Amino acid sequence: MTDDTPSSGPNENVTLPGLLRIDHVGVAVPDLDEAIAFYTATFGLCCVHRETNEEQGVQEAMLAVGDGAGPRLQLLAPARPDSAIAKFLDRSGPGLQQLAYTVADVEAAADALRARGLRLLYDAPKRGTAGSRINFVHPKDAGGVLVELVEPAEGGTPVG
Ligand code: V0V
């Protein structure tokens, strides 16, 4: 190792997951309408997308910050009592639940992380917001953070 070799950072001998940017930060909330009202009125965020994801058991909203070019805030409310968000709220209360990164290829990103010994929650990607394809790294394998990988649908991030 020479003096100018970084002691940490990308290692050219292993495949990296190809994270492009922070896609969104997910916050668990008990009531979606109340949370949207709070974040729009108090912080001036703008709700740009809403949907119910039956498979994930969530009612969710995407909120844009400022000019909307950067990462979004995702509000996640339980759609049923046995959902991951309901369990999170029961255990931890409202608050930060996940950090999501945009990737170009969610399967390749998941494979790269599996190769490093991290547990991915799904064998194959599932449907996420607005037709995106998603997978998650178990929080116990990512420093206590539930990490989501998001491959946006063709056409990119929704604006409405
Ligand atoms: C659980 N733990 C967390 C956590 N959830 N730590 C940090 N962040 C979280 N969100 C910790 C918990 O405190 C325990 O720690 C330990 O993990 C329990 O692990 P477990 O028994 O294996 O699992 P569960 O039953 O608590 O479930 C946790 C996982 C679950 C992450 C497996 O929430 C899950 O499947 N999440 C992925 C799906 C999801 O989150 N869907 C909602 C968003 P101790 O007590 O043992 O130390 S849907 C979405 O984001 C969409 C649609 C989208 O973005 O497009």
XYZ file of C-alpha atoms in Angstrom, residues 1-153:
153
model
C 0.000 0.000 0.000
C 1.377 3.426 -0.890
C 0.894 6.528 1.184
C -1.831 7.879 -1.075
C -3.862 4.648 -1.088
C -7.132 5.250 0.701
C -7.561 3.068 3.784
C -11.255 2.651 3.057
C -13.549 3.097 0.082
C -14.347 1.169 -3.049
C -12.281 -1.985 -3.570
C -11.733 -2.654 -7.261
C -11.542 -6.415 -6.660
C -15.134 -6.811 -5.497
C -18.421 -5.873 -7.105
C -20.180 -2.911 -5.562
C -23.971 -2.623 -5.517
C -24.034 0.438 -7.771
C -25.895 2.875 -5.553
C -26.724 5.972 -7.603
C -28.217 8.319 -4.995
C -30.496 8.407 -1.999
C -33.955 7.701 -3.371
C -36.013 8.369 -0.274
C -36.116 8.195 3.485
C -39.062 6.287 4.934
C -40.864 7.383 8.078
C -43.439 5.195 9.814
C -46.585 7.059 10.825
C -49.825 5.856 12.388
C -52.124 7.988 10.211
C -51.220 8.934 6.636
C -53.584 11.887 6.204
C -52.498 13.455 9.475
C -48.829 12.980 8.608
C -49.223 14.517 5.141
C -51.013 17.498 6.692
C -48.211 17.924 9.234
C -45.329 17.722 6.769
C -46.950 19.973 4.172
C -48.157 22.642 6.617
C -45.145 22.605 8.949
C -42.185 21.906 6.662
C -43.627 23.018 3.332
C -43.127 19.658 1.639
C -45.305 18.813 -1.342
C -47.195 15.516 -1.642
C -46.512 14.243 -5.167
C -47.718 10.642 -5.014
C -49.976 8.367 -2.963
C -50.810 4.707 -3.204
C -51.688 1.589 -1.235
C -49.319 -1.334 -1.634
C -51.342 -4.390 -0.639
C -48.400 -6.771 -0.754
C -46.382 -4.610 1.660
C -49.455 -3.759 3.743
C -48.824 -0.009 3.543
C -50.562 3.185 2.649
C -47.834 5.491 1.490
C -47.136 8.972 0.239
C -44.092 10.505 -1.436
C -43.301 14.097 -0.519
C -40.956 16.347 -2.474
C -38.582 18.794 -0.816
C -37.785 22.199 -2.337
C -37.596 21.996 -6.131
C -38.306 18.256 -5.977
C -35.037 17.298 -7.626
C -33.564 15.553 -4.604
C -34.499 12.579 -2.428
C -38.047 12.292 -1.188
C -39.686 11.691 2.127
C -41.854 8.571 2.124
C -44.602 8.394 4.725
C -45.623 4.832 5.552
C -48.795 3.965 7.446
C -50.020 0.433 8.148
C -52.778 -0.893 5.899
C -53.242 -3.934 8.139
C -52.207 -4.945 11.650
C -49.810 -7.747 10.627
C -47.739 -5.535 8.288
C -44.066 -4.630 8.714
C -45.018 -1.004 9.420
C -47.581 -1.976 12.066
C -44.963 -4.132 13.772
C -42.406 -1.310 13.583
C -44.880 1.171 15.111
C -45.756 -1.268 17.893
C -42.110 -1.814 18.749
C -40.483 1.562 18.083
C -43.252 4.101 17.632
C -43.359 6.629 14.765
C -40.032 7.587 13.211
C -37.330 6.742 10.681
C -37.920 3.226 9.367
C -35.745 2.916 6.263
C -33.142 4.467 3.973
C -33.620 3.776 0.267
C -31.027 4.004 -2.499
C -31.699 4.214 -6.216
C -30.024 1.527 -8.322
C -30.115 0.818 -12.033
C -30.432 -2.949 -11.563
C -31.925 -4.194 -8.305
C -31.023 -7.831 -8.941
C -27.365 -6.987 -9.576
C -27.267 -4.746 -6.492
C -28.819 -7.484 -4.356
C -26.382 -10.082 -5.732
C -23.414 -7.823 -4.959
C -24.553 -7.433 -1.358
C -25.349 -11.155 -0.970
C -21.818 -11.876 -2.162
C -20.591 -9.843 0.822
C -22.681 -11.983 3.155
C -25.558 -9.572 3.732
C -29.074 -10.979 4.017
C -31.526 -9.711 1.414
C -35.133 -10.020 2.530
C -36.462 -11.304 -0.795
C -35.096 -13.898 -3.206
C -36.532 -11.840 -6.063
C -37.521 -8.156 -6.204
C -41.032 -7.101 -5.234
C -43.187 -4.253 -6.456
C -42.506 -0.879 -4.855
C -43.790 2.641 -5.256
C -45.096 3.535 -8.710
C -44.064 0.257 -10.302
C -40.488 0.317 -9.034
C -38.724 -2.960 -8.188
C -37.441 -3.221 -4.642
C -35.527 -5.377 -2.206
C -34.238 -4.782 1.325
C -31.105 -5.547 3.327
C -31.885 -6.835 6.811
C -31.184 -4.023 9.303
C -29.030 -6.336 11.426
C -26.637 -6.655 8.463
C -26.504 -2.918 7.731
C -25.610 -1.246 10.980
C -29.146 -1.179 12.332
C -30.606 0.513 9.257
C -33.237 -1.092 7.046
C -31.721 -0.429 3.597
C -33.991 -0.505 0.566
C -32.782 -0.887 -3.009
C -35.040 0.805 -5.564
C -34.939 0.277 -9.303
C -37.357 2.914 -10.625
C -39.957 1.986 -13.197
